[in-house]
Coordinates of C-alpha atoms and ligand atoms in Angstrom, one line a residue:
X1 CA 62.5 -8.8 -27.0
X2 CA 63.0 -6.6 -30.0
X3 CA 64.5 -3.1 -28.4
X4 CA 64.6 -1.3 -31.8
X5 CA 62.1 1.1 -32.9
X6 CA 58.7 -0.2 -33.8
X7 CA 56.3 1.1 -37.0
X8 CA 53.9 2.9 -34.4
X9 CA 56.8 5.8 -34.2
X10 CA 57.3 8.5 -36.2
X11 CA 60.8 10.4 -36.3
X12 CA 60.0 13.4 -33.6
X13 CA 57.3 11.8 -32.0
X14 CA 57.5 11.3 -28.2
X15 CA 57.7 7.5 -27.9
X16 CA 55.5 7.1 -25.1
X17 CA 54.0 3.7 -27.4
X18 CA 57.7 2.3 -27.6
X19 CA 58.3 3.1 -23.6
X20 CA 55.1 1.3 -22.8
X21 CA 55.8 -1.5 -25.1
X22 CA 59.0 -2.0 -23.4
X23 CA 58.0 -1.7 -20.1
X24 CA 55.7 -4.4 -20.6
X25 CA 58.6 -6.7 -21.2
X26 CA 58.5 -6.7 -17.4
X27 CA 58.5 -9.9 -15.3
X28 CA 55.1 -10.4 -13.8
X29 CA 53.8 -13.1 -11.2
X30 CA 52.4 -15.6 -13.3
X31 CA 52.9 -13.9 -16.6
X32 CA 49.3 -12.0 -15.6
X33 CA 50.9 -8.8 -16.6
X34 CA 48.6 -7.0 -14.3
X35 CA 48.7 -3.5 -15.9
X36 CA 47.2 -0.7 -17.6
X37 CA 48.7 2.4 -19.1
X38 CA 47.2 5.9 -20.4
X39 CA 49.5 8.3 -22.9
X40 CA 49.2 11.7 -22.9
X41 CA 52.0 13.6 -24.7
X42 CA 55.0 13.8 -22.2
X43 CA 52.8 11.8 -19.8
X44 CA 52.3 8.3 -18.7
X45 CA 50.4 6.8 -16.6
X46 CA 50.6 3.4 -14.9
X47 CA 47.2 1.7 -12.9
X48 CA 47.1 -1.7 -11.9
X49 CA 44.9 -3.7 -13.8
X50 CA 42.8 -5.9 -10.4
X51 CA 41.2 -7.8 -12.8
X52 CA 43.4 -9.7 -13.3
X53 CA 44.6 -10.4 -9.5
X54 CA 45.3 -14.1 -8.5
X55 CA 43.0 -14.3 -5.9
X56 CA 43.8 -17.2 -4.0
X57 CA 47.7 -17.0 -4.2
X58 CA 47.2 -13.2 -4.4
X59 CA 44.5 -11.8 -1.8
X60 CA 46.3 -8.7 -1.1
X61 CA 47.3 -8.1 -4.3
X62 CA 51.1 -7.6 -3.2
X63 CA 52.5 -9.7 -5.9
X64 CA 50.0 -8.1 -8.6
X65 CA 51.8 -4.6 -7.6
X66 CA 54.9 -5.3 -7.1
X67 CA 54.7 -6.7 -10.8
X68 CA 53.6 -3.3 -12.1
X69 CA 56.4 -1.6 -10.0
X70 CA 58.9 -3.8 -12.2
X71 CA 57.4 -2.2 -15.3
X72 CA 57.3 1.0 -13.9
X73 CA 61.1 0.7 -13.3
X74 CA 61.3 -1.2 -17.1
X75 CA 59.3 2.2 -18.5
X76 CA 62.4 4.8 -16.6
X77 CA 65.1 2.6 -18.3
X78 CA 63.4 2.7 -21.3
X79 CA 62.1 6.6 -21.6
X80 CA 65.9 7.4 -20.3
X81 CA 67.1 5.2 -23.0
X82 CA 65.2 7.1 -25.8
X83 CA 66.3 10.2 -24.3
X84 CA 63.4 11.0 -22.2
X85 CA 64.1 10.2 -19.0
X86 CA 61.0 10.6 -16.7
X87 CA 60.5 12.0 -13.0
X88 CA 57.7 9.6 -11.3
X89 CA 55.1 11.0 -9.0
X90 CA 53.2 8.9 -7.0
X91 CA 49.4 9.6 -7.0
X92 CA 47.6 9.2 -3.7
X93 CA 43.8 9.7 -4.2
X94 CA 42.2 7.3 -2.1
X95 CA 39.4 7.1 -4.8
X96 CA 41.6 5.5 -7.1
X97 CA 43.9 3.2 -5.8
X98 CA 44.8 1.5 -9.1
X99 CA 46.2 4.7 -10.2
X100 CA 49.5 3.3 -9.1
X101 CA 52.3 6.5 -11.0
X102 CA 52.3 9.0 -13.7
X103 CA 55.9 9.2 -15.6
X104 CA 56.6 13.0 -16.8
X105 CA 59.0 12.7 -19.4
X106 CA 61.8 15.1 -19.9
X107 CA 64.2 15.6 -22.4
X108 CA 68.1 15.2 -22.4
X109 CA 70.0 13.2 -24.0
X110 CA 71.0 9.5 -23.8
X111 CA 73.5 8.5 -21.1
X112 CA 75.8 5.5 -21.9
X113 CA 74.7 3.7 -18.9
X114 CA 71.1 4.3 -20.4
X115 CA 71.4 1.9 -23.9
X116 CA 73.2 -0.6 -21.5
X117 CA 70.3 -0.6 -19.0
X118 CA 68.1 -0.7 -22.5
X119 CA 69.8 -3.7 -23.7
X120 CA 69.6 -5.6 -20.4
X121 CA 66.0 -5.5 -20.4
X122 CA 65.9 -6.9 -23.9
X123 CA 67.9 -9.7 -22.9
X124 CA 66.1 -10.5 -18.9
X125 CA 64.3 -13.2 -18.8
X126 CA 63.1 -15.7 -15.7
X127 CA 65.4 -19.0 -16.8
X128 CA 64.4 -21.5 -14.0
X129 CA 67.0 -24.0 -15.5
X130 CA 69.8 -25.4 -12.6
X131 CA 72.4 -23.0 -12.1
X132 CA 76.2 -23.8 -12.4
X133 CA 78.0 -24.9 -9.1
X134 CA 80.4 -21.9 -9.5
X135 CA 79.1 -20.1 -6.1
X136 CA 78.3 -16.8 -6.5
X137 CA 81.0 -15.0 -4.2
X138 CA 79.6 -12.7 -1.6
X139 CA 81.2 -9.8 -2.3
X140 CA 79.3 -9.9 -5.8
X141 CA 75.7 -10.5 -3.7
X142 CA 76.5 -7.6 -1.6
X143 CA 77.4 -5.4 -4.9
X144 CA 74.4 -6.3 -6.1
X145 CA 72.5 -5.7 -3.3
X146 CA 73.7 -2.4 -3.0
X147 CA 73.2 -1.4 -6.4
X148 CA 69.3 -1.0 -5.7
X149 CA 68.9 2.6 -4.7
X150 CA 65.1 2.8 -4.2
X151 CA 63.9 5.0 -1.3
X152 CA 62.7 2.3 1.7
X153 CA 63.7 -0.8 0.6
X154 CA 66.2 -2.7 1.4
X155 CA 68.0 -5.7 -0.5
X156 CA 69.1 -8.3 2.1
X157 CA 71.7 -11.1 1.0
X158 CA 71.8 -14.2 2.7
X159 CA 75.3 -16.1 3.1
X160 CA 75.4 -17.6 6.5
X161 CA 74.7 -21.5 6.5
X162 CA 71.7 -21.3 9.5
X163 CA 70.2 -18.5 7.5
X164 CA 70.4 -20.4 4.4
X165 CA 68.8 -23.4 6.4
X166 CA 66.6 -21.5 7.5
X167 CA 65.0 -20.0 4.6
X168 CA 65.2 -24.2 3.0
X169 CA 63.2 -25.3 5.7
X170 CA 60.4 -22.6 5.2
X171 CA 60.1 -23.2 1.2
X172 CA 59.6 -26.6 1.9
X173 CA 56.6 -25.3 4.3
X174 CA 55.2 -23.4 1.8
X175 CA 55.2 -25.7 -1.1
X176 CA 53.7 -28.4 0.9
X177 CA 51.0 -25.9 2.3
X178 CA 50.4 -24.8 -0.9
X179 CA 50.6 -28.3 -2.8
X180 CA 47.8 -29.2 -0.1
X181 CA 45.6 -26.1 -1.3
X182 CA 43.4 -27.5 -4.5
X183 CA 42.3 -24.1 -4.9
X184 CA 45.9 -22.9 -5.1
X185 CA 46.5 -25.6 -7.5
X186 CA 43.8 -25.2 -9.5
X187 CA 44.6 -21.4 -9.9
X188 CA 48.3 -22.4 -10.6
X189 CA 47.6 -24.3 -13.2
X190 CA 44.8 -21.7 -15.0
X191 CA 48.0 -19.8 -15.9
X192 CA 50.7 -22.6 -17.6
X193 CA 50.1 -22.9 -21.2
X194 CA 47.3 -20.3 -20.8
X195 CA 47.1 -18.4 -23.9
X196 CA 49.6 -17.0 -26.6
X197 CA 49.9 -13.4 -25.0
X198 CA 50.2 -14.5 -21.1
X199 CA 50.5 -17.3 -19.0
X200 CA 53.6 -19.4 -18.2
X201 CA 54.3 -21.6 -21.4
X202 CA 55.2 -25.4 -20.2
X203 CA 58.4 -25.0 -22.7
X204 CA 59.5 -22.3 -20.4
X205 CA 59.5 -24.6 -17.8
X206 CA 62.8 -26.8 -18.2
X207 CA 61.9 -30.6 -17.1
X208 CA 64.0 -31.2 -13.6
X209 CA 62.6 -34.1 -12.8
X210 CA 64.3 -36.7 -11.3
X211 CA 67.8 -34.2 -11.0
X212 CA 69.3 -34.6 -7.9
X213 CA 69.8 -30.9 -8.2
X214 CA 67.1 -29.4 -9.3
X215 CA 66.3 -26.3 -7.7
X216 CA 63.3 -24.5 -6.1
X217 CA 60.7 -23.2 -9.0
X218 CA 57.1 -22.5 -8.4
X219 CA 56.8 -24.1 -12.0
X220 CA 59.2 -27.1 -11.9
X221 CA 57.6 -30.6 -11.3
X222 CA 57.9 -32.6 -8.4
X223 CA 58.2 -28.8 -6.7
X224 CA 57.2 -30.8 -3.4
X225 CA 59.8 -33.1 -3.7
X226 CA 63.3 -32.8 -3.1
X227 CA 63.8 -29.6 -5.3
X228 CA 63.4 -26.9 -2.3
X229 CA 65.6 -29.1 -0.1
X230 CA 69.1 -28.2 -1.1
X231 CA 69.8 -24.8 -0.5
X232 CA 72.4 -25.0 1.9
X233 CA 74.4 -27.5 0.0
X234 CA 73.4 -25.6 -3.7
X235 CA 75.5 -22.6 -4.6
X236 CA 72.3 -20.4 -5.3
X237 CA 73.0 -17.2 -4.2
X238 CA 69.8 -15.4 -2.1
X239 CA 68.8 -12.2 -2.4
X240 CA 65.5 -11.1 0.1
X241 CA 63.8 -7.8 -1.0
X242 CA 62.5 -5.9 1.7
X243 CA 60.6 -2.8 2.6
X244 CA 60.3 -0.6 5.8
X245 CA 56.2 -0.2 5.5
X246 CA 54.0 -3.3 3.9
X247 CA 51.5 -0.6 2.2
X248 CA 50.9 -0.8 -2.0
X249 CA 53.1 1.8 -2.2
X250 CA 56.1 -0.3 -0.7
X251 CA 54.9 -3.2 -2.8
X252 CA 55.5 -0.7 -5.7
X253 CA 59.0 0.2 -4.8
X254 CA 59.6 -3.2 -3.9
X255 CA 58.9 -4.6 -7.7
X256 CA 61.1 -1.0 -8.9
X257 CA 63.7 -2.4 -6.7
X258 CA 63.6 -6.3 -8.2
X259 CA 63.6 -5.1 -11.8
X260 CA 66.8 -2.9 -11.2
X261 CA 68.1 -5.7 -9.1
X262 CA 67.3 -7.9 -11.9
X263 CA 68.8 -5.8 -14.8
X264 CA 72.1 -5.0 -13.0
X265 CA 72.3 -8.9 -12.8
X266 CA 71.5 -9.6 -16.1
X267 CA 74.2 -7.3 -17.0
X268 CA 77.1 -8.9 -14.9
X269 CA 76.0 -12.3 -16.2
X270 CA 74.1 -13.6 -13.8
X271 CA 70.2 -15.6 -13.6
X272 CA 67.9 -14.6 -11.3
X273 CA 64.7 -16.4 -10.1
X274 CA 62.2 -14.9 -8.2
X275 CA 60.5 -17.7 -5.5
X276 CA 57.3 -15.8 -3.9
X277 CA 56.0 -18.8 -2.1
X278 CA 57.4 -18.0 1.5
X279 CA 56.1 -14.8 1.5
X280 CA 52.3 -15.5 -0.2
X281 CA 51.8 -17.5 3.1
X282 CA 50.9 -15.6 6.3
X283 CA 52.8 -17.6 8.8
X284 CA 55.8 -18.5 6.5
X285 CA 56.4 -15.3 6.1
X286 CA 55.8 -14.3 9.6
X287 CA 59.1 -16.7 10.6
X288 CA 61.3 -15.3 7.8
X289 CA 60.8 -12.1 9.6
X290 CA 61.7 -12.8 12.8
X291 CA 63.9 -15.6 12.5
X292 CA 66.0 -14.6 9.8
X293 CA 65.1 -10.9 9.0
X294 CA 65.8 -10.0 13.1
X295 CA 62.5 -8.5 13.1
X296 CA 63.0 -5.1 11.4
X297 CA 62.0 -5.2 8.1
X298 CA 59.4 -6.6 6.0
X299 CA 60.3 -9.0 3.2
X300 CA 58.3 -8.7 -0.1
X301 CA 60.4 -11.4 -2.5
X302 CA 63.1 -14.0 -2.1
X303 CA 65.4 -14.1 -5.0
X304 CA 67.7 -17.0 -5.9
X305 CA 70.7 -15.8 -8.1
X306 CA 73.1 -18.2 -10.1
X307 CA 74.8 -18.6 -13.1
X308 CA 73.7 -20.5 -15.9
X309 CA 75.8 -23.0 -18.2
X310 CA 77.7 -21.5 -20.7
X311 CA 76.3 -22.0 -24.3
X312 CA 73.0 -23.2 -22.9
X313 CA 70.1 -23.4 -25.7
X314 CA 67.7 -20.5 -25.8
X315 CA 65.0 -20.8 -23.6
X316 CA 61.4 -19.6 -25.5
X317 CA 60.7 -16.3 -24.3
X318 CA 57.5 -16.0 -22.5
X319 CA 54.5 -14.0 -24.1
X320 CA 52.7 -10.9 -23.8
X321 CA 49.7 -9.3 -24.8
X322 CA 49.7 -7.0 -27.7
X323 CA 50.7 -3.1 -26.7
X324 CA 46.6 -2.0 -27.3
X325 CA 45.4 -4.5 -24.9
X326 CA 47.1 -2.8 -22.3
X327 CA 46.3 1.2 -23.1
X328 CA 43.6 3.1 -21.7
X329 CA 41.9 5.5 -23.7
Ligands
LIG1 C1 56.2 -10.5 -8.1 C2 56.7 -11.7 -8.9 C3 56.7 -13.0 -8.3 C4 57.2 -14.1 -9.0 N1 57.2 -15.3 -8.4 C5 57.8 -16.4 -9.1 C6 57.9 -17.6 -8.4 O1 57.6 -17.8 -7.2 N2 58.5 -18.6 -9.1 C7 58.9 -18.5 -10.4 O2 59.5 -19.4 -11.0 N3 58.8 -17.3 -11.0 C8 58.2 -16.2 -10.4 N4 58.2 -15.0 -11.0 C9 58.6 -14.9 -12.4 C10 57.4 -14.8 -13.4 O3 56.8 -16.1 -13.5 C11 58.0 -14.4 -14.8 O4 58.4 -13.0 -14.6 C12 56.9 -14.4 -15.9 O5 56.5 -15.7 -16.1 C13 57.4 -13.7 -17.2 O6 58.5 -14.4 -17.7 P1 59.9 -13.6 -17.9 O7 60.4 -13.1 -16.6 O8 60.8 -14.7 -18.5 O9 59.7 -12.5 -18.8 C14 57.7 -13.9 -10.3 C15 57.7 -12.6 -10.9 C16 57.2 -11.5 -10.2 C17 57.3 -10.1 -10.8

């Protein structure tokens, strides 16, 4: 993604088009880029965009706004790296749920920390390729875990080998539920190769067939295969975001939480997958719960986290729909 400044600014304008424009660099399930945006001066705000809910892998929409909580937290990084960092308020008129946050920029200038937060989102991207077979040492999962500071979530890491097992056995459950499901399929595929501005491209998809170590992708063929099998023996690192409540507003935190997981990662180096399956299911992720999670907590996304080859090719980067698409009047 290009990070510089676009034609649509003027020097001394706010940049509330570039801030939106960058926030929609934001992963999203499915590519859907479920979101909507209204400008007003030193104000932005963020509504979910329901049409464009998958509705069969989707019903409660958790997915849809935990993708718009990753742009919310893409749309802080950026405003802060323009030198307008924003406070967030968090709307709750029951009239309006899709009126998810409204960003009030401030003023002040540019941290550091900021333009290397900036440049990580420009360089994020979802690369479902096989990771290394360097493991990725605890101590690094548990930095990384802690380096999400969002109020009521929780990032937990899994290292030990029955959790790991654990987890392996219940993504093989879910892809085979879900490879049974001809609706799910069907609505799967609706989004690969769907359009120039969103969708999954196929060439974004890396071909893993017949690898003996392929790894678990909601986009790889032969998903129901032997891909999801070999966590336990596969370095992956995993990462389970998880919330006290299971409300839209945890979902929300819970996407801030991956997309500053995500960056941070991005800036030490390191590939992260999302793999959503486990929790779209009801009883799936019901076990992961209480047989892994002790019961306490509510888990919103499993993240696998590797490293990828050195001096790999670019991978295409995936699309997104042009800035006015997405702007309310
Ligand atoms: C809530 C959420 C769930 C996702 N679930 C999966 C998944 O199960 N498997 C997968 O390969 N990618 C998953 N992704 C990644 C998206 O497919 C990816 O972000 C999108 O295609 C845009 O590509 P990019 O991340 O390279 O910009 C998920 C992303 C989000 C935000």
């Amino acid at each position: 993604m290009n990070t510089s400044s676009t034609a649509h600014e003027q020097p001394g304008d706010v940049p509330g088009l570039r801030i939106v424009e960058l926030a929609c660099g934001a992963p999203s399930v499915h590519n859907t880029q479920p979101w909507l945006w209204r400008i007003d001066g030193m104000r932005i705000e963020l509504y979910a965009d329901f049409s464009r809910q998958l509705e069969v892998a989707d019903p409660s929409g958790r997915n849809l706004v935990m993708s718009c909580g990753a742009a919310l937290h893409h749309a802080r990084v950026a405003a802060a790296a323009l030198g307008y960092p924003a406070e967030v308020e968090y709307p709750t008129d029951p009239a309006d749920p899709s009126h998810l946050a409204t960003l009030r920029l401030t003023q002040r200038p540019r941290t550091p920390r900021a333009v290397e937060d900036l440049a990580a989102l420009g360089q994020r991207s979802t690369d479902r390729r096989r990771f290394t077979s360097w493991p990725v040492p605890e101590q690094r999962l548990a930095q990384l875990a802690a380096s999400v500071d969002v109020p009521g979530v929780q990032v937990v890491p899994l290292v030990d080998v029955t959790s790991r097992f654990r987890v392996e056995l219940l993504v093989n459950r879910a892809l085979d539920q879900q490879a049974a499901d001809e609706r799910y399929a069907e609505e799967h595929q609706r989004w690969i190769d769907r359009s120039q501005v969103d969708g999954v491209p196929s060439a974004a998809v890396p071909d893993l067939s017949g690898h003996p170590h392929s790894q678990p992708s909601r986009f790889g063929p032969g998903e129901t295969s032997y891909e999801a099998r070999e966590l336990v023996e596969n370095t992956d690192g995993l990462l389970v975001i998880c919330t006290d409540t299971d409300d839209q507003r945890s979902w929300l935190l819970a996407g801030e939480a991956l997309s500053q997981m995500w960056l941070a990662a991005t800036v030490d180096g390191l590939s992260v997958v999302p793999l959503s399956q486990v929790i779209e299911l009801p009883s799936t992720r019901e076990s992961l719960r209480l047989e892994v999670l002790g019961g306490l907590t509510r888990p919103q996304i499993i993240t696998r986290i590797g490293w990828q080859e050195i001096g790999r090719s670019e991978l295409p980067r995936t699309p997104r729909r042009p800035v006015e698409e997405v702007l309310l009047p």
